[in-house]
Short mmCIF file of C-alpha atoms in Angstrom, two decimals:
data_model
loop_
_atom_site.label_atom_id
_atom_site.label_comp_id
_atom_site.label_asym_id
_atom_site.label_seq_id
_atom_site.Cartn_x
_atom_site.Cartn_y
_atom_site.Cartn_z
CA MET A 1 155.75 97.13 151.75
CA LYS A 2 157.58 96.25 148.56
CA PHE A 3 154.81 93.77 147.65
CA SER A 4 152.16 96.51 148.08
CA LEU A 5 154.11 98.82 145.78
CA HIS A 6 154.17 96.11 143.11
CA ILE A 7 150.39 95.76 143.34
CA VAL A 8 149.86 99.51 143.07
CA PHE A 9 152.21 99.64 140.06
CA LEU A 10 150.33 96.79 138.38
CA ILE A 11 146.96 98.50 138.92
CA LEU A 12 148.26 101.76 137.46
CA LEU A 13 149.66 99.88 134.47
CA VAL A 14 146.30 98.19 133.78
CA MET A 15 144.45 101.50 134.10
CA ALA A 16 146.92 103.17 131.76
CA PHE A 17 146.48 100.40 129.17
CA LYS A 18 142.70 100.62 129.48
CA GLY A 19 142.77 104.37 129.03
CA TYR A 20 145.03 103.99 125.99
CA SER A 21 142.62 101.55 124.34
CA GLN A 22 139.68 103.94 124.52
CA ASP A 23 138.32 106.18 121.78
CA LYS A 24 138.62 109.91 122.37
CA LEU A 25 136.61 113.00 121.50
CA PHE A 26 138.19 116.46 121.63
CA LEU A 27 135.47 119.09 121.92
CA LYS A 28 135.81 122.66 120.71
CA ASN A 29 135.34 123.93 124.27
CA GLY A 30 138.61 122.24 125.27
CA THR A 31 137.09 119.13 126.87
CA GLN A 32 138.53 115.67 126.19
CA VAL A 33 136.12 112.71 126.45
CA LYS A 34 137.37 109.12 126.73
CA CYS A 35 134.63 106.87 125.44
CA LYS A 36 133.46 104.26 122.93
CA ILE A 37 132.41 105.99 119.70
CA VAL A 38 129.24 104.25 118.44
CA ALA A 39 128.39 106.20 115.30
CA ILE A 40 129.33 109.28 113.29
CA SER A 41 126.37 110.44 111.23
CA GLU A 42 125.88 113.43 108.99
CA ASN A 43 125.19 115.90 111.80
CA THR A 44 125.82 114.09 115.11
CA ILE A 45 128.25 111.82 116.95
CA SER A 46 127.02 109.11 119.34
CA TYR A 47 129.18 107.57 122.05
CA ARG A 48 129.03 105.67 125.32
CA ASP A 49 131.06 106.11 128.47
CA THR A 50 133.49 103.33 129.36
CA LEU A 51 131.51 102.44 132.49
CA PRO A 52 129.26 99.34 132.37
CA ASP A 53 125.66 99.97 131.23
CA ALA A 54 126.48 103.53 130.22
CA VAL A 55 123.77 105.44 128.38
CA LEU A 56 124.14 106.51 124.76
CA VAL A 57 125.10 110.18 124.40
CA THR A 58 124.60 112.11 121.15
CA VAL A 59 126.26 115.49 120.53
CA PRO A 60 126.13 117.79 117.50
CA LYS A 61 129.11 117.30 115.21
CA ALA A 62 129.59 121.09 115.20
CA GLU A 63 130.73 120.87 118.86
CA VAL A 64 133.48 118.30 118.13
CA LEU A 65 136.95 119.18 116.90
CA ILE A 66 138.63 115.76 116.67
CA ALA A 67 137.47 112.13 116.95
CA GLU A 68 140.22 109.61 117.59
CA TYR A 69 139.58 105.83 117.40
CA LYS A 70 141.64 103.41 119.46
CA SER A 71 142.60 101.73 116.17
CA GLY A 72 144.48 104.88 115.15
CA GLY A 73 141.93 106.54 112.88
CA VAL A 74 141.68 110.30 113.43
CA TYR A 75 138.93 112.57 112.12
CA ILE A 76 139.21 116.36 112.13
CA PHE A 77 135.93 118.20 111.65
CA GLY A 78 135.72 121.54 109.90
CA ASN A 79 133.40 124.43 110.62
CA THR A 80 130.63 122.80 108.58
CA ALA A 81 128.92 119.98 110.44
CA ASN A 82 128.83 117.59 107.51
CA GLN A 83 132.47 118.01 106.45
CA PHE A 84 135.43 116.17 107.91
CA GLN A 85 138.92 115.26 106.83
CA VAL A 86 140.82 112.07 107.57
CA VAL A 87 144.35 113.01 108.58
CA ASN A 88 145.60 109.59 109.58
CA ASN A 89 147.01 107.47 106.77
CA ALA A 90 146.18 104.15 108.43
CA TYR A 91 143.24 103.57 106.05
CA ASN A 92 145.27 104.29 102.91
CA ASN A 93 146.94 100.89 103.07
CA GLU A 94 143.72 98.93 103.54
CA THR A 95 142.90 96.11 101.17
CA ARG A 96 139.46 95.93 99.61
CA GLU A 97 138.38 93.21 102.02
CA GLN A 98 139.65 95.15 105.02
CA ARG A 99 137.75 98.22 103.89
CA LYS A 100 134.55 96.19 103.48
CA GLU A 101 134.98 94.71 106.94
CA ARG A 102 135.58 98.15 108.48
CA LYS A 103 132.59 99.69 106.72
CA MET A 104 130.36 96.81 107.82
CA LYS A 105 131.60 97.06 111.42
CA GLU A 106 130.91 100.80 111.47
CA TRP A 107 127.43 100.20 110.03
CA LYS A 108 126.62 97.50 112.60
CA GLU A 109 127.56 99.93 115.37
CA THR A 110 125.27 102.54 113.84
CA GLU A 111 122.48 99.99 113.33
CA GLN A 112 122.44 99.20 117.04
CA THR A 113 121.14 102.69 117.69
CA LEU A 114 118.17 102.29 115.30
CA SER A 115 114.69 101.25 116.39
CA ASN A 116 113.59 97.60 116.20
CA ASN A 117 109.95 98.53 115.42
CA ILE A 118 108.85 99.13 111.82
CA LEU A 119 105.42 100.32 110.65
CA GLY A 120 104.87 99.41 106.99
CA PHE A 121 102.57 100.56 104.17
CA TYR A 122 102.04 98.74 100.85
CA ILE A 123 101.10 101.46 98.37
CA PRO A 124 101.09 99.38 95.11
CA GLU A 125 98.47 97.03 96.61
CA LEU A 126 95.88 99.83 96.61
CA VAL A 127 95.23 99.30 92.88
CA LEU A 128 94.74 95.57 93.57
CA GLY A 129 91.98 96.15 96.07
CA ARG A 130 94.01 95.99 99.30
CA PHE A 131 94.85 98.55 101.94
CA THR A 132 97.59 96.90 103.98
CA VAL A 133 99.41 98.01 107.11
CA SER A 134 102.00 95.89 108.92
CA TYR A 135 104.00 95.95 112.14
CA GLU A 136 107.39 94.24 112.28
CA ARG A 137 109.52 93.64 115.35
CA LEU A 138 113.22 93.00 114.73
CA LEU A 139 114.92 90.50 117.03
CA ALA A 140 118.32 88.82 117.59
CA ASN A 141 120.39 91.91 116.85
CA LYS A 142 118.20 92.69 113.82
CA SER A 143 118.89 89.34 112.17
CA MET A 144 115.25 88.17 112.46
CA GLY A 145 111.87 89.83 112.12
CA ILE A 146 108.30 88.90 113.11
CA LYS A 147 105.76 90.77 110.98
CA ILE A 148 101.97 90.98 111.42
CA PRO A 149 100.09 92.43 108.40
CA VAL A 150 96.41 93.43 108.26
CA SER A 151 94.68 94.06 104.92
CA LEU A 152 91.28 95.58 104.20
CA THR A 153 90.21 94.18 100.80
CA TYR A 154 87.74 95.66 98.32
CA ASN A 155 86.88 95.49 94.64
CA PRO A 156 87.87 98.80 93.01
CA LEU A 157 85.95 97.80 89.85
CA ALA A 158 82.65 97.09 91.61
CA SER A 159 81.27 100.64 91.49
CA ALA A 160 82.23 101.14 87.84
CA GLU A 161 80.71 97.82 86.75
CA SER A 162 77.51 98.35 88.72
CA SER A 163 76.99 101.85 87.26
CA SER A 164 77.59 100.49 83.76
CA ASN A 165 74.99 97.76 84.32
CA SER A 166 72.44 100.25 85.68
CA ASN A 167 72.84 102.54 82.65
CA SER A 168 72.38 99.68 80.20
CA SER A 169 69.28 98.38 82.02
CA SER A 170 67.67 101.84 82.05
CA THR A 171 67.81 102.06 78.24
CA ASN A 172 66.60 98.51 77.61
CA THR A 173 64.82 96.57 80.34
CA THR A 174 65.13 93.37 78.32
CA SER A 175 68.88 93.78 78.01
CA SER A 176 71.06 90.79 78.72
CA SER A 177 72.77 92.81 81.48
CA SER A 178 70.21 91.35 83.86
CA ASN A 179 71.96 88.01 83.35
CA ALA A 180 75.45 89.39 84.09
CA VAL A 181 77.21 88.30 87.23
CA GLU A 182 77.22 91.11 89.74
CA PRO A 183 80.71 91.98 91.07
CA GLN A 184 81.30 91.42 94.76
CA LYS A 185 80.73 94.54 96.83
CA GLY A 186 81.69 95.31 100.39
CA VAL A 187 84.97 94.68 102.16
CA GLY A 188 86.92 91.75 103.51
CA PHE A 189 89.89 91.25 105.78
CA ILE A 190 93.15 89.31 105.44
CA THR A 191 95.79 88.84 108.12
CA GLY A 192 98.64 86.49 108.86
CA ILE A 193 102.27 86.36 109.92
CA ASP A 194 105.73 86.56 108.31
CA VAL A 195 108.97 85.28 109.82
CA ASN A 196 111.96 86.90 108.11
CA TYR A 197 115.61 85.97 108.49
CA TYR A 198 118.03 88.76 107.54
CA HIS A 199 121.57 88.47 106.19
CA ASP A 200 123.82 91.50 105.68
CA LEU A 201 124.96 92.04 102.09
CA LYS A 202 126.60 95.40 102.67
CA PRO A 203 125.98 98.46 104.87
CA GLU A 204 122.25 99.37 104.88
CA LEU A 205 121.35 96.42 102.62
CA LYS A 206 120.11 92.97 103.70
CA TYR A 207 118.81 89.85 102.01
CA TYR A 208 115.86 88.17 103.72
CA PHE A 209 113.86 84.97 103.37
CA GLY A 210 111.22 83.12 105.38
CA PRO A 211 107.66 81.76 105.51
CA ARG A 212 104.63 83.93 104.77
CA ILE A 213 101.10 82.88 105.85
CA ARG A 214 97.82 84.66 105.06
CA TYR A 215 94.14 83.87 105.72
CA GLY A 216 91.09 85.93 104.82
CA THR A 217 88.70 87.13 102.12
CA ASP A 218 89.88 88.70 98.87
CA MET A 219 87.06 90.79 97.38
CA ILE A 220 88.69 91.46 94.00
CA LEU A 221 88.85 87.67 93.41
CA GLY A 222 85.11 87.30 93.93
CA GLY A 223 85.06 87.39 97.70
CA ILE A 224 86.69 83.98 98.11
CA GLU A 225 88.11 82.98 101.47
CA GLY A 226 91.16 80.82 101.90
CA LEU A 227 94.67 80.17 103.16
CA THR A 228 97.96 80.96 101.41
CA VAL A 229 101.34 79.62 102.48
CA GLN A 230 104.47 80.85 100.72
CA LEU A 231 108.23 81.05 101.01
CA GLN A 232 109.30 84.59 100.26
CA ASN A 233 112.63 86.31 99.80
CA GLY A 234 113.81 89.76 98.88
CA ILE A 235 115.86 92.84 99.71
CA PHE A 236 115.60 95.07 102.79
CA ARG A 237 117.22 98.53 102.67
CA SER A 238 117.66 101.08 105.45
CA ARG A 239 117.37 104.69 104.35
CA GLY A 240 118.66 106.96 107.08
CA LYS A 241 117.49 106.65 110.67
CA ARG A 242 113.74 106.46 110.02
CA PHE A 243 112.94 105.03 106.60
CA THR A 244 113.21 101.53 105.16
CA SER A 245 112.05 99.83 101.97
CA THR A 246 111.42 96.17 101.24
CA LEU A 247 111.08 94.43 97.87
CA GLY A 248 110.20 90.75 97.76
CA VAL A 249 108.56 87.86 95.91
CA GLY A 250 106.93 84.73 97.28
CA PHE A 251 105.89 81.34 95.90
CA GLY A 252 103.60 78.76 97.46
CA PHE A 253 100.02 77.49 97.37
CA PHE A 254 96.44 78.60 98.03
CA LYS A 255 93.64 76.49 99.53
CA LEU A 256 89.97 77.41 99.60
CA SER A 257 88.05 77.46 102.86
CA GLU A 258 85.99 74.34 103.63
CA LYS A 259 82.82 76.44 103.65
CA TYR A 260 82.88 76.37 99.82
CA SER A 261 82.28 72.61 99.74
CA ASN A 262 78.60 73.11 98.78
CA TYR A 263 79.19 75.97 96.35
CA PRO A 264 78.75 75.09 92.65
CA GLY A 265 81.94 75.40 90.65
CA TYR A 266 84.29 75.25 93.64
CA GLU A 267 86.57 72.43 94.70
CA PRO A 268 87.58 73.35 98.27
CA LYS A 269 89.95 70.41 98.72
CA GLN A 270 92.05 71.36 95.72
CA VAL A 271 95.34 73.20 96.25
CA TYR A 272 96.29 75.91 93.75
CA PRO A 273 99.75 77.40 93.05
CA TRP A 274 100.15 80.97 94.33
CA ALA A 275 102.66 83.78 94.05
CA SER A 276 103.00 87.31 95.40
CA PHE A 277 104.99 90.49 94.84
CA THR A 278 105.38 93.02 97.67
CA TRP A 279 106.87 96.46 98.08
CA ARG A 280 106.77 97.98 101.54
CA MET A 281 107.61 101.48 102.66
CA GLY A 282 108.61 101.32 106.31
CA PHE A 283 108.98 103.82 109.13
CA ARG A 284 111.00 103.04 112.25
CA LEU A 285 108.96 103.92 115.34
#
């Protein structure tokens, strides 16, 4: 009997320790929630129950009175949803490195709730004769991304040049414009794949690098078809829950398609240096 009482006492002690190590939310309706606080955003608080495989629950911040972390941090929320006051002095004695580590940990917890699917648009490329859309899937806890871009290429100068040539030929049929090289009309397509590796610099900001491969027809360069292989790197920034932006540069080489082997003026076996600059506006799906 005494042995059974020891076991019961030990179980109660473990449960009490477990309950003590949990985060807590005190709601304005008088309810106390023991949980794991995942993120505190501008207007909401997200948390999970302590049970295994618990679903993520999000409540308006206006319904919460106090949020208490197991580390000792206490937040008291005012009547306005986006205002809160830290009443625990535990953070006042933090070093700069400790503060950076805490901020990064809080951001990583928030990042887990964000989507891994990003739809991208490349607006500056429109003036270069490309309409590009990409889909990127983030993997390995958002430390790696596989991106598939598709570009419709065109020559934005083709219509202007052709109209200029037609006007000059109408005034003088013997004009030398008949000998001018006609710009390439129509459209082409370019696709490929990017493999990006992401490294956290600070909350919401990552550095990335990785290979970039493209194959297709570029109409603004005379409708040539070829392969480009580059190593690119740049900066990835998260902007709220939905928006992202990416700025990067790449360096590598370009090789013409073998079908140009019989074209005058082309050397299809020659490899040319190549570079690129990209700016992507992304939307998390």
